[in-house]
PDB file of C-alpha atoms and ligand atoms in Angstrom:
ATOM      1  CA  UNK B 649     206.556 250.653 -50.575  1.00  0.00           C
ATOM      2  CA  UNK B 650     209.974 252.507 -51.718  1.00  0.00           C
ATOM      3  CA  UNK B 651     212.016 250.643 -54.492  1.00  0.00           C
ATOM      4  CA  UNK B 652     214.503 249.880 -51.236  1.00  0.00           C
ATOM      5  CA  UNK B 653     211.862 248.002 -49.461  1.00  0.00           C
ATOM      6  CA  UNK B 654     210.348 246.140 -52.887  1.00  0.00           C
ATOM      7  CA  UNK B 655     214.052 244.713 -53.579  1.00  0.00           C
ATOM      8  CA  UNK B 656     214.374 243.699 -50.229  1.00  0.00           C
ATOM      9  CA  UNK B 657     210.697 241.961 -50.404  1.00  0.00           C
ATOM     10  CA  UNK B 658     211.856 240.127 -53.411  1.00  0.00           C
ATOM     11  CA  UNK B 659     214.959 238.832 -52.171  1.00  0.00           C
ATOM     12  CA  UNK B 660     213.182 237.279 -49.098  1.00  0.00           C
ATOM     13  CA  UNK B 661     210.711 235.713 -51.637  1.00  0.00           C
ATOM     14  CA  UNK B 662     213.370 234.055 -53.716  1.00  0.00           C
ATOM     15  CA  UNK B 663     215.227 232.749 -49.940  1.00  0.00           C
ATOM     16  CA  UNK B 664     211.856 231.370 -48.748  1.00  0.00           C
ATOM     17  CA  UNK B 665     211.390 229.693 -52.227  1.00  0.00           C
ATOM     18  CA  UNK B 666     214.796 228.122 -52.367  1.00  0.00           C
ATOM     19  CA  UNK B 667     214.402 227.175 -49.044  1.00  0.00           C
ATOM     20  CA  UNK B 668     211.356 225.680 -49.435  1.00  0.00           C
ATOM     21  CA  UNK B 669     213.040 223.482 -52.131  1.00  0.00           C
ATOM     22  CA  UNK B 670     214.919 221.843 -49.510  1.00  0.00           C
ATOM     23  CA  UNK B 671     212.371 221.472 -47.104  1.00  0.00           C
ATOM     24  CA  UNK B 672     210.310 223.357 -45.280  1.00  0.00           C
ATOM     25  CA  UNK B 673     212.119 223.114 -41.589  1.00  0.00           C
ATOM     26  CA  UNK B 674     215.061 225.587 -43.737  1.00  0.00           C
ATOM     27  CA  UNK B 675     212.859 228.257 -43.353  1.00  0.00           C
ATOM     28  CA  UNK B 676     211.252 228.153 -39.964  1.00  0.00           C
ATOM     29  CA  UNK B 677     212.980 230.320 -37.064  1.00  0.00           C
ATOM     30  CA  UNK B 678     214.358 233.369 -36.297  1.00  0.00           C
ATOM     31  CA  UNK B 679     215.588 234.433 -39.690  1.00  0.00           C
ATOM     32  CA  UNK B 680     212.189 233.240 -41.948  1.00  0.00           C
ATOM     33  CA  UNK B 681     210.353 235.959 -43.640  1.00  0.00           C
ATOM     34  CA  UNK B 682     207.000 236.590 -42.232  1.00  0.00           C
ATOM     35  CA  UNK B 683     204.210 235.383 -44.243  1.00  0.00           C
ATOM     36  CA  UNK B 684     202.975 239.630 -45.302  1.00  0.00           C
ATOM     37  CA  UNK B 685     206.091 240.128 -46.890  1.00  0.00           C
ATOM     38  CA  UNK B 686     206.046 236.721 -49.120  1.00  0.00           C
ATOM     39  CA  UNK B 687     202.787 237.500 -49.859  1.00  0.00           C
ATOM     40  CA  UNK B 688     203.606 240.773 -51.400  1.00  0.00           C
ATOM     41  CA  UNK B 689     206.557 240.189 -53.611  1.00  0.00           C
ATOM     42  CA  UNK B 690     204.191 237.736 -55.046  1.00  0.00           C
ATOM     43  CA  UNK B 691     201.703 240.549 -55.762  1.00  0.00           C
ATOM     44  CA  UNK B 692     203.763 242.693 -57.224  1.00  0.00           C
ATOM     45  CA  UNK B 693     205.677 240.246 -58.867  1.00  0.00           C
ATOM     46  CA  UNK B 694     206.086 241.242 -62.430  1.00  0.00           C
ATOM     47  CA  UNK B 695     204.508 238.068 -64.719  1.00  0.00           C
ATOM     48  CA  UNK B 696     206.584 235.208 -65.232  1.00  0.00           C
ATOM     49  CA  UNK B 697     207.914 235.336 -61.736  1.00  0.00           C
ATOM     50  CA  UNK B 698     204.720 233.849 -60.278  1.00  0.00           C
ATOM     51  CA  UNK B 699     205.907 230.419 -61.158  1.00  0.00           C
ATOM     52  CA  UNK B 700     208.818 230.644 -59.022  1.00  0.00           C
ATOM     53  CA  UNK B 701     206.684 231.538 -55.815  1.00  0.00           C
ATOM     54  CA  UNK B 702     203.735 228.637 -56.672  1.00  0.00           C
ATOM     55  CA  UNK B 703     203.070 226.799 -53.695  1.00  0.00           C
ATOM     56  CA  UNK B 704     202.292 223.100 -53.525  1.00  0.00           C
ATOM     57  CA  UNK B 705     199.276 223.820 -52.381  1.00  0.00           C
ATOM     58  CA  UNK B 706     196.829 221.397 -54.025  1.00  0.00           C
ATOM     59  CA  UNK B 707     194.114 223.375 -56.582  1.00  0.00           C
ATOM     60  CA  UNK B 708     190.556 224.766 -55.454  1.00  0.00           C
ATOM     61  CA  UNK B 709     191.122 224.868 -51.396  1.00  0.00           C
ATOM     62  CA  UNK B 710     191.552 228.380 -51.719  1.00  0.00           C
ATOM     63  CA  UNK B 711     188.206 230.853 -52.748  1.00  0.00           C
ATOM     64  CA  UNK B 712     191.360 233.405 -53.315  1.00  0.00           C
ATOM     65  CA  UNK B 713     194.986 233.104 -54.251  1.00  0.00           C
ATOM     66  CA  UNK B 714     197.138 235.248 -56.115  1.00  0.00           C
ATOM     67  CA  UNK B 715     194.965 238.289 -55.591  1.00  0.00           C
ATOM     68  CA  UNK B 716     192.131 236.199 -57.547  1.00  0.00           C
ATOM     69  CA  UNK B 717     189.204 235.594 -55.767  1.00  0.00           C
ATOM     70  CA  UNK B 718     185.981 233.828 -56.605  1.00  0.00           C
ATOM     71  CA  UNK B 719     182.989 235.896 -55.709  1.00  0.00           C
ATOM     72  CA  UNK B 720     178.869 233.993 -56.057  1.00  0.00           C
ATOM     73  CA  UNK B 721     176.281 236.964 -56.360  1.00  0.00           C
ATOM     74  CA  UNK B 722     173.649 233.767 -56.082  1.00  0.00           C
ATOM     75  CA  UNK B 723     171.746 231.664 -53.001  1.00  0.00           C
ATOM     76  CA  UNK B 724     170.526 228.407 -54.724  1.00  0.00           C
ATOM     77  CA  UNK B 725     167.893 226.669 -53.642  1.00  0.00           C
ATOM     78  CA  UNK B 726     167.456 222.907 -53.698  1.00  0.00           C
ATOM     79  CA  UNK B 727     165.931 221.672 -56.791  1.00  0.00           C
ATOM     80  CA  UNK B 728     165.254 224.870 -58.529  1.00  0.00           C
ATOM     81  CA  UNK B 729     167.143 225.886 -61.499  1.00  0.00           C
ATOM     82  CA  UNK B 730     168.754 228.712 -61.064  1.00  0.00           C
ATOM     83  CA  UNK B 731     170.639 231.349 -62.720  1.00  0.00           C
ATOM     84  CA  UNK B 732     173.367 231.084 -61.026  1.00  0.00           C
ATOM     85  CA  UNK B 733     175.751 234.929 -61.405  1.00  0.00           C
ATOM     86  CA  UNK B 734     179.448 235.130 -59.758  1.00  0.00           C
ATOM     87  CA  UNK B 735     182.275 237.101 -60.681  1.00  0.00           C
ATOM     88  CA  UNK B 736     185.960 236.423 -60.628  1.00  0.00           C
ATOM     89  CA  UNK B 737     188.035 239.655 -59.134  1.00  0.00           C
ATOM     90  CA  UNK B 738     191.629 240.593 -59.862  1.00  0.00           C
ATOM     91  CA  UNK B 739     194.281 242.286 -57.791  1.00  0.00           C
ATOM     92  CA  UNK B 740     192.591 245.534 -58.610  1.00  0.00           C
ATOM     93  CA  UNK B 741     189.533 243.977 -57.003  1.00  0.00           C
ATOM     94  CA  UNK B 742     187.320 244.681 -60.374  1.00  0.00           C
ATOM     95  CA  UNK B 743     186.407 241.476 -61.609  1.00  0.00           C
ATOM     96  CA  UNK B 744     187.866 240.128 -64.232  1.00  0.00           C
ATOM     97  CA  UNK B 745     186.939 240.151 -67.582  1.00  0.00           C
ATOM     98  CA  UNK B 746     190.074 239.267 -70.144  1.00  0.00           C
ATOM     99  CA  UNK B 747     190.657 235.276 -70.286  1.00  0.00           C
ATOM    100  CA  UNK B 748     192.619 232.594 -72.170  1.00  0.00           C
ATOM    101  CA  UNK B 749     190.758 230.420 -73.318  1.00  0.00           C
ATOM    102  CA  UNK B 750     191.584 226.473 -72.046  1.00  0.00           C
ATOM    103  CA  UNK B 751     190.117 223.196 -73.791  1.00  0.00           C
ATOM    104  CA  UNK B 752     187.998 225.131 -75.585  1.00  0.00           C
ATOM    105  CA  UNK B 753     186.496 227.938 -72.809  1.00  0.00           C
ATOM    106  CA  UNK B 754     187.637 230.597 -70.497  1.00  0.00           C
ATOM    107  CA  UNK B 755     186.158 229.413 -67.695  1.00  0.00           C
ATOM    108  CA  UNK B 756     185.468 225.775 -66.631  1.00  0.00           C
ATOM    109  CA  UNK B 757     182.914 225.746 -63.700  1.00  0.00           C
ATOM    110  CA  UNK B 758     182.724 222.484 -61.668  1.00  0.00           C
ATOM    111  CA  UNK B 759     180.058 221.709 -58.764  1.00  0.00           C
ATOM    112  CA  UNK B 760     180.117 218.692 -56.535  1.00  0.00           C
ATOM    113  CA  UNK B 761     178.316 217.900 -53.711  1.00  0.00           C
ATOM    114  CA  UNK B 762     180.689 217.601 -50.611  1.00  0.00           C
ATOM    115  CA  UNK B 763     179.886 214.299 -50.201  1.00  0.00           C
ATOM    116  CA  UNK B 764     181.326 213.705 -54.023  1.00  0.00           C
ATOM    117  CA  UNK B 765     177.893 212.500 -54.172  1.00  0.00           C
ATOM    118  CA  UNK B 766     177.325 214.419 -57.518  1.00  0.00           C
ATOM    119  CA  UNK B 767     179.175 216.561 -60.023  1.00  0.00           C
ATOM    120  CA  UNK B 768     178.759 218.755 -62.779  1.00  0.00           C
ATOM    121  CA  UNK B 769     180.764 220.479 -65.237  1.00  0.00           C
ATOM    122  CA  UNK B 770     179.224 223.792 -66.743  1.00  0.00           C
ATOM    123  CA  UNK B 771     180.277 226.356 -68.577  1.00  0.00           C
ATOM    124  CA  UNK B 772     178.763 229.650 -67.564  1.00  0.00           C
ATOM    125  CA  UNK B 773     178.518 233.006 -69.986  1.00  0.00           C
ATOM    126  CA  UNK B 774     180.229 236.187 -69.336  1.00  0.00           C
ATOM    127  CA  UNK B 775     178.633 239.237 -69.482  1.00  0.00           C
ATOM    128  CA  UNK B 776     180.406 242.607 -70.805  1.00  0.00           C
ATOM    129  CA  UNK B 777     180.979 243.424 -66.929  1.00  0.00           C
ATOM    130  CA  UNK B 778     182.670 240.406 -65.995  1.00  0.00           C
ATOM    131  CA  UNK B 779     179.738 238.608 -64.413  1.00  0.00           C
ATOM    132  CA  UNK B 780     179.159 234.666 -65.465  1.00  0.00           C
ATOM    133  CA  UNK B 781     175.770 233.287 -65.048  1.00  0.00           C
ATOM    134  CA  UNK B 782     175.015 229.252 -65.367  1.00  0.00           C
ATOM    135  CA  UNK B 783     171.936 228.042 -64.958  1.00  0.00           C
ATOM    136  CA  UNK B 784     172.622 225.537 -61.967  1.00  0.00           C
ATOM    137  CA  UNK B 785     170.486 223.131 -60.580  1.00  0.00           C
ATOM    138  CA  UNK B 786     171.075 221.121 -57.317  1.00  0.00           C
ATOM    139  CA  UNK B 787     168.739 219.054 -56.585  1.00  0.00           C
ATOM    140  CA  UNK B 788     169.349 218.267 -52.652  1.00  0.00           C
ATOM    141  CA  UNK B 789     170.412 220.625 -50.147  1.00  0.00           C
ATOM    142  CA  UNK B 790     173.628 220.262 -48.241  1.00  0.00           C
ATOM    143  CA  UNK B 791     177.219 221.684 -48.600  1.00  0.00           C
ATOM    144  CA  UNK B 792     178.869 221.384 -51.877  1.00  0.00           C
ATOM    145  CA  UNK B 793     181.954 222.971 -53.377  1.00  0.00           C
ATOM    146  CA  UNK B 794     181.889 225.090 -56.825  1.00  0.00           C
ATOM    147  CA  UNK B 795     185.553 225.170 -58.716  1.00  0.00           C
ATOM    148  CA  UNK B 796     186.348 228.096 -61.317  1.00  0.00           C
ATOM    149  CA  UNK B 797     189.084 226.431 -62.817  1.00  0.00           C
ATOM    150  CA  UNK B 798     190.740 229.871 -65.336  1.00  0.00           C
ATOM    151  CA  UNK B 799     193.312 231.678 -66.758  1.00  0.00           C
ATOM    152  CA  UNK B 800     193.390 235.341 -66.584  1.00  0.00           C
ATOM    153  CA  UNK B 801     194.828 236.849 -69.949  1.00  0.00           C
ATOM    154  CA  UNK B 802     198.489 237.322 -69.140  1.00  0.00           C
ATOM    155  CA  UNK B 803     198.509 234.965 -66.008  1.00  0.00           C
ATOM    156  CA  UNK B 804     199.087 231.103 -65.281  1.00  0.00           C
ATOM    157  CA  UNK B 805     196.110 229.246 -63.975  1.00  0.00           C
ATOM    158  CA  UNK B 806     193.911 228.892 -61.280  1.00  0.00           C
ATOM    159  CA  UNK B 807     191.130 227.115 -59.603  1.00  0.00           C
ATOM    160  CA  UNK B 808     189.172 228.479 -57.288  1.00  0.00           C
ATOM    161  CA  UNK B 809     186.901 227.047 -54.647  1.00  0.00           C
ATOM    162  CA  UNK B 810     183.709 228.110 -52.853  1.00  0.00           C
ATOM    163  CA  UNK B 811     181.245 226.799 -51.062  1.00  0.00           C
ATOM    164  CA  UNK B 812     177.623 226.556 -52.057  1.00  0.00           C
ATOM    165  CA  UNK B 813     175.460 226.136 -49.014  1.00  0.00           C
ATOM    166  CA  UNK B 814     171.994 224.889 -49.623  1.00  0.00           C
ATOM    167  CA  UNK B 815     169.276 225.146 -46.917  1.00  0.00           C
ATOM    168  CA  UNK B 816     166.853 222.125 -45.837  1.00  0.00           C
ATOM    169  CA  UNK B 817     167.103 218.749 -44.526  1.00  0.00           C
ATOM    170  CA  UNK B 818     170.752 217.601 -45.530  1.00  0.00           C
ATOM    171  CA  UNK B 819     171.892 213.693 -45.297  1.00  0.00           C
ATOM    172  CA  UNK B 820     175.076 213.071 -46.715  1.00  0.00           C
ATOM    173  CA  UNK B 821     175.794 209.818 -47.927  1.00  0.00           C
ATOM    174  CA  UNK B 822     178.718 207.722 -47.151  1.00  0.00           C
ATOM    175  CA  UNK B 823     181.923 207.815 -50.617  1.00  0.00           C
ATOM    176  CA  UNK B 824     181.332 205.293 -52.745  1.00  0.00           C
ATOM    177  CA  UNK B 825     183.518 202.528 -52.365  1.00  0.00           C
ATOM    178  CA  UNK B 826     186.497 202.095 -54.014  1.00  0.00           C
ATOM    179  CA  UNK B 827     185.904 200.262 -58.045  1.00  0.00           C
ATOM    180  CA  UNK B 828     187.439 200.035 -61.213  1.00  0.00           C
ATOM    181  CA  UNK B 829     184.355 199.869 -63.068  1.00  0.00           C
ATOM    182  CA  UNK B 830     181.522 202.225 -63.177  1.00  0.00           C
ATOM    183  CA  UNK B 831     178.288 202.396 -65.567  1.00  0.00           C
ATOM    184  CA  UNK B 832     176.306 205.287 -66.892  1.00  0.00           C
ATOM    185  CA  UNK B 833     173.524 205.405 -69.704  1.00  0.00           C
ATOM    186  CA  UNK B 834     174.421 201.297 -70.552  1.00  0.00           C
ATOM    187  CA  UNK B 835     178.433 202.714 -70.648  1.00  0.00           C
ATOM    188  CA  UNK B 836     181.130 200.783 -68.862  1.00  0.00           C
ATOM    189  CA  UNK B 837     184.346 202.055 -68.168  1.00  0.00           C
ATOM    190  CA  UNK B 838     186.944 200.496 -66.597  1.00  0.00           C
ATOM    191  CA  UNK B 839     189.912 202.086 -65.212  1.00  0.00           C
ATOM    192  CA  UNK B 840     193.679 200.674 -65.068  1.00  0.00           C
ATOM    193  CA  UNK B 841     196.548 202.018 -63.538  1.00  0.00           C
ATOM    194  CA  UNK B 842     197.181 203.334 -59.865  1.00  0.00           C
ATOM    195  CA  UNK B 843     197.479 206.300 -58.635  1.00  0.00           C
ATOM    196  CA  UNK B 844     200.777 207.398 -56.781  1.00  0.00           C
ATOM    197  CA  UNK B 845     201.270 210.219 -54.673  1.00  0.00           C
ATOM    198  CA  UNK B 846     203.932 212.810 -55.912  1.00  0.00           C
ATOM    199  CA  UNK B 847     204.311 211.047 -59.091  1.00  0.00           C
ATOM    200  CA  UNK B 848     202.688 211.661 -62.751  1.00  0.00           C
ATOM    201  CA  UNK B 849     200.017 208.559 -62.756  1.00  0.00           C
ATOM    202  CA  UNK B 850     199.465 206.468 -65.657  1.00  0.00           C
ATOM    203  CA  UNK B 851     195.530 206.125 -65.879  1.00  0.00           C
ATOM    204  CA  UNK B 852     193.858 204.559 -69.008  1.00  0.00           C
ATOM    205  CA  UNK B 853     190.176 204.575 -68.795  1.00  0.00           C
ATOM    206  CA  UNK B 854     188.455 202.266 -71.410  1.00  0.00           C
ATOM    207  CA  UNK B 855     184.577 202.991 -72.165  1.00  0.00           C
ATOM    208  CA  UNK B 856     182.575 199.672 -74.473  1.00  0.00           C
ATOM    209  CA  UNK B 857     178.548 199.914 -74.432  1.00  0.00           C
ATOM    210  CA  UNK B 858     176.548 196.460 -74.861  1.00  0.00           C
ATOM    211  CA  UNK B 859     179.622 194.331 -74.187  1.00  0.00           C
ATOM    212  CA  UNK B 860     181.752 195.958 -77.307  1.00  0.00           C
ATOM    213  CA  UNK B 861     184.379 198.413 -77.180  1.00  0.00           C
ATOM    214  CA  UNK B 862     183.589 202.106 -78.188  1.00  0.00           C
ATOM    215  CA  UNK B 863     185.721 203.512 -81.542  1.00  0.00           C
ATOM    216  CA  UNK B 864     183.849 206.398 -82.536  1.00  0.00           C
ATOM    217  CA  UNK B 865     184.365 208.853 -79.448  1.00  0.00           C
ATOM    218  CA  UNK B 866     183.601 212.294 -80.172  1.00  0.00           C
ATOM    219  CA  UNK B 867     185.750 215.052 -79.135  1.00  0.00           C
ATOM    220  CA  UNK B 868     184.696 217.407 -76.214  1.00  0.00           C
ATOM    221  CA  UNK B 869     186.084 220.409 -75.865  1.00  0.00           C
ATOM    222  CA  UNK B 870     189.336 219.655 -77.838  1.00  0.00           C
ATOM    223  CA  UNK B 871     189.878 215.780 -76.097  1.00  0.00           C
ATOM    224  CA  UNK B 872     188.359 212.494 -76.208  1.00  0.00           C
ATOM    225  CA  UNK B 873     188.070 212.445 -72.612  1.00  0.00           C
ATOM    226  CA  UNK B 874     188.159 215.287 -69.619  1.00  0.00           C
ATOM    227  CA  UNK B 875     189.222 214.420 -66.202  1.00  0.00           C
ATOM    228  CA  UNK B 876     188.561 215.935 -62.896  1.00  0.00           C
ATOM    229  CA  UNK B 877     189.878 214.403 -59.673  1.00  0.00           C
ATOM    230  CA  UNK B 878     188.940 215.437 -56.351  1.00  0.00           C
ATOM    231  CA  UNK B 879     189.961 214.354 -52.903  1.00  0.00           C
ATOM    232  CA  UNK B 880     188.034 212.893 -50.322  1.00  0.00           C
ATOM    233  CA  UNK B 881     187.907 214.629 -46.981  1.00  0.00           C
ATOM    234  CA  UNK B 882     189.304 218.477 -48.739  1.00  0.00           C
ATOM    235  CA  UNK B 883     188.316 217.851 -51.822  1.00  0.00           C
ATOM    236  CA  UNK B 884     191.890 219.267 -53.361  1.00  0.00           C
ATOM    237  CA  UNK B 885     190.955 219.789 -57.388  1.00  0.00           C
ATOM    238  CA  UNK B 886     193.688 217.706 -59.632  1.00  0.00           C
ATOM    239  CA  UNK B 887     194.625 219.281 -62.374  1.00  0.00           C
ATOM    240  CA  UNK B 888     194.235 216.147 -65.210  1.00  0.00           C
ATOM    241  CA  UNK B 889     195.822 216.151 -68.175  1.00  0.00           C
ATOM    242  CA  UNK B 890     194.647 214.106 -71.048  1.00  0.00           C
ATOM    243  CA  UNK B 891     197.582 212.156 -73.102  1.00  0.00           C
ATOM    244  CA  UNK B 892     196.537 213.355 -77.211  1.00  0.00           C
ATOM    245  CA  UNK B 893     195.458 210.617 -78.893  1.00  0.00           C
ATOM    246  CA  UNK B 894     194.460 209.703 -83.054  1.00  0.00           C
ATOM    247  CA  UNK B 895     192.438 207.458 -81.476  1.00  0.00           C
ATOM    248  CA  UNK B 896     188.077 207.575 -80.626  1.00  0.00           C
ATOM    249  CA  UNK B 897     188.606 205.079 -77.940  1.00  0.00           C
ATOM    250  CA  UNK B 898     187.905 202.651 -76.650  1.00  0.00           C
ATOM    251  CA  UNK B 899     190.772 203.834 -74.680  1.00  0.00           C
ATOM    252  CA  UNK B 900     191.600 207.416 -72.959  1.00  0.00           C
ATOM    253  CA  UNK B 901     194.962 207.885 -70.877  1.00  0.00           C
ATOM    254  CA  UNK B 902     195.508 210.385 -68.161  1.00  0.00           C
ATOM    255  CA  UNK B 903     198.615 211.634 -66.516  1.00  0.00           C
ATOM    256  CA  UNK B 904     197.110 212.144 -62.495  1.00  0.00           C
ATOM    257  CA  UNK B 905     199.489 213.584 -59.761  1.00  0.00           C
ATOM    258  CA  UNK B 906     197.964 213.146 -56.635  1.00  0.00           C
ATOM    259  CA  UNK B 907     199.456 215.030 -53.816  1.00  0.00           C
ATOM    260  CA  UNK B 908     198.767 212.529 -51.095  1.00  0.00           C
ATOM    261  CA  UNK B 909     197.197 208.651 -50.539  1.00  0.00           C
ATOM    262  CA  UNK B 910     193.591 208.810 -49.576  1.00  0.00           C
ATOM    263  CA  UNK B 911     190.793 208.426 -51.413  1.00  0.00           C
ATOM    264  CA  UNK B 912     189.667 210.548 -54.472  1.00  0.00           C
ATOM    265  CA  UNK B 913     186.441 210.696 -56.984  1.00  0.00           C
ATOM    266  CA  UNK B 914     187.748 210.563 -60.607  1.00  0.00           C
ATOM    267  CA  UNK B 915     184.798 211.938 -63.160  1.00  0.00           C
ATOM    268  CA  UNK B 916     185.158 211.611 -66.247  1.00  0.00           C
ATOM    269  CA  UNK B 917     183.708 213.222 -69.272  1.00  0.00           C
ATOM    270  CA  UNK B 918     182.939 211.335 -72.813  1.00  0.00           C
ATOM    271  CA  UNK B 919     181.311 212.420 -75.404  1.00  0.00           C
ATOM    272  CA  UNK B 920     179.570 209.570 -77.550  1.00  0.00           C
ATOM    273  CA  UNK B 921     176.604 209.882 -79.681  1.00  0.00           C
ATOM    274  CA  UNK B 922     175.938 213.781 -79.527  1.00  0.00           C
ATOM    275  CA  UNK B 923     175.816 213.414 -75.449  1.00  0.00           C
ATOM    276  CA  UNK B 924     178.229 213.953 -72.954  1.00  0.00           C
ATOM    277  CA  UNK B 925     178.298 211.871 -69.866  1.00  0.00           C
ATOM    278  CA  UNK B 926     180.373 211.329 -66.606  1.00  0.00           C
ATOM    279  CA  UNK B 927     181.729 208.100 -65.322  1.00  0.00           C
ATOM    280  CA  UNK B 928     182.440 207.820 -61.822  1.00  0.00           C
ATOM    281  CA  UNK B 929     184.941 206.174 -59.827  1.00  0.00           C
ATOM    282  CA  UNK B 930     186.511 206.197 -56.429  1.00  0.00           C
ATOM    283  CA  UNK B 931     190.124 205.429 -56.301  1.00  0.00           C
ATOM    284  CA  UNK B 932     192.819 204.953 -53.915  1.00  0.00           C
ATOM    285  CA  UNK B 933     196.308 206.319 -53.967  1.00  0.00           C
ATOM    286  CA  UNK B 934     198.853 204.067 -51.619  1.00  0.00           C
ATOM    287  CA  UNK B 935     200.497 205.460 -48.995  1.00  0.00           C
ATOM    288  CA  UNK B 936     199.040 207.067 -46.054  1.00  0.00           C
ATOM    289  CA  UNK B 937     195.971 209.367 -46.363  1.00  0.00           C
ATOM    290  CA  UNK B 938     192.821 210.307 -44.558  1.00  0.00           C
ATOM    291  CA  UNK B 939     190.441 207.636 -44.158  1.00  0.00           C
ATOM    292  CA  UNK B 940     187.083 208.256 -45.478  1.00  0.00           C
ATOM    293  CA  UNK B 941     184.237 205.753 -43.974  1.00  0.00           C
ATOM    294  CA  UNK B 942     182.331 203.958 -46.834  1.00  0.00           C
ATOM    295  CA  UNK B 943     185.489 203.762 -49.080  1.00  0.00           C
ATOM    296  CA  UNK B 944     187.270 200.617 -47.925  1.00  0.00           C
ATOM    297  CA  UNK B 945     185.417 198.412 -50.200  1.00  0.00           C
ATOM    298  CA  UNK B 946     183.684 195.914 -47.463  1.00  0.00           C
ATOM    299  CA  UNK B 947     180.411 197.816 -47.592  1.00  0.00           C
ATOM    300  CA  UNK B 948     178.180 201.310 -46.289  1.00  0.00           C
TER     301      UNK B 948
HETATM  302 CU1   CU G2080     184.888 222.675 -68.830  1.00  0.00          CU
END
């Protein structure tokens, strides 16, 4: 593309975006850029100028976006560990092998079921090559959904999503149904607040064991608490961000925008003891949103 052609790329990118601020019917009809052109202003896009083309598009729908794309080398098969290899690719197409590093890691790898039936949160190795290997178990097959939530050195971040399809018998079970308290290892944690769509969420989560609140919280990976919230029906990754706190518990607060009502799994990750473990919850954001059988609280 001549330097002509690559100014006249950008300025359509910057019309659609500032249209797109003031809704999306501004940019629909005779006079909208097609889609090939936005897409390559926003690869050639010098850094810095990827934030203005962002979409709303919710985190980990995608298995590629901004010329990142999330590549498994590995077929897993139910209930045998597995080292588990995929790489991460660039624009250049090589993968990727320069990171920043984010609570603590380059590279946060999540895996649910696509029920929401079960979730982990790994942290694979990186080779010199730019291959990550986890060893991943899953103990049923089905569908399920892996999330490379990253920064590449230099760029903003991303989460990726692929899916992870497991052969055998497969019966998915229904979402749990909406609580505000859930149990793990003799843990309760409640959860307070609500979740509202478009807007930054107030959500404190508050973990006692044996009927007493918890004080001594140990920090993983940089917080007392990691959150990862995932919609029912797409399961659209939310980006959580942890308010810092002085405080080992027994309270941890969350800032959650959800894009949409529905329903979504909230997971979260405490560390107490030497042991991290996840509390899970299924939570409803008001307004309209997909409904998602099993989830209305009067029963399976
Ligand atoms: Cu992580």
């Amino acid at each position: 593309m001549n330097a002509a052609a690559k100014l006249g790329a950008y300025v359509l990118g910057l019309a659609v975006v500032f249209g797109g601020a003031l809704g999306a019917g501004q940019v629909v009809g005779p006079t909208a850029a097609p889609a090939q052109q936005v897409e390559d202003h926003a690869a050639m896009a010098p850094q810095g100028e990827h934030e203005q083309t962002k979409s709303d598009t919710p985190r980990g729908l995608q298995v590629s976006e901004n010329g990142y794309t999330l590549n498994p080398l590995t077929t897993v098969k139910p209930g045998e560990p597995t080292d588990f290899r995929f790489t991460v690719t660039g624009p250049d197409g090589r993968p990727v092998t320069d990171y920043q590093v984010e609570h603590d890691k380059k590279l946060h790898f999540i895996v649910v079921s696509r029920d929401l039936g079960s979730f982990q949160h790994l942290h694979p190795v990186q080779d010199g090559d730019g291959v990550w290997s986890v060893k991943l178990t899953l103990a049923d097959p089905g569908a399920y959904r892996a999330f490379a939530d990253f920064a590449p050195a230099g760029g903003s971040g991303l989460t990726l999503g692929a899916d992870l399809l497991v052969a055998g018998d497969y019966a998915p079970k229904p979402l749990p149904r909406v609580a505000r308290t859930a149990t793990v290892d003799g843990y309760a944690v409640s959860l307070a607040g609500d979740l509202v769509p478009g807007q930054a969420s107030k959500l404190t989560l508050s973990v006692s064991k044996d009927g007493r609140p918890v004080t001594d919280l140990q920090p993983y990976l940089g917080a007392y608490g990691h959150l990862v919230a995932l919609r029912a029906g797409d399961l659209a990754y939310l980006h959580v961000h942890p308010e810092e706190s002085v405080k080992a518990g027994p309270e941890i607060t969350f800032y959650a925008e959800v894009p949409s009502g529905g329903e979504y799994r909230l997971f979260l990750d405490f560390q107490h003891d030497g042991k991290v473990r996840t509390a899970d919850f299924t939570a409803r954001a008001a307004g309209a949103g997909a409904a998602q059988p099993g989830a209305d609280g009067h029963g399976h």
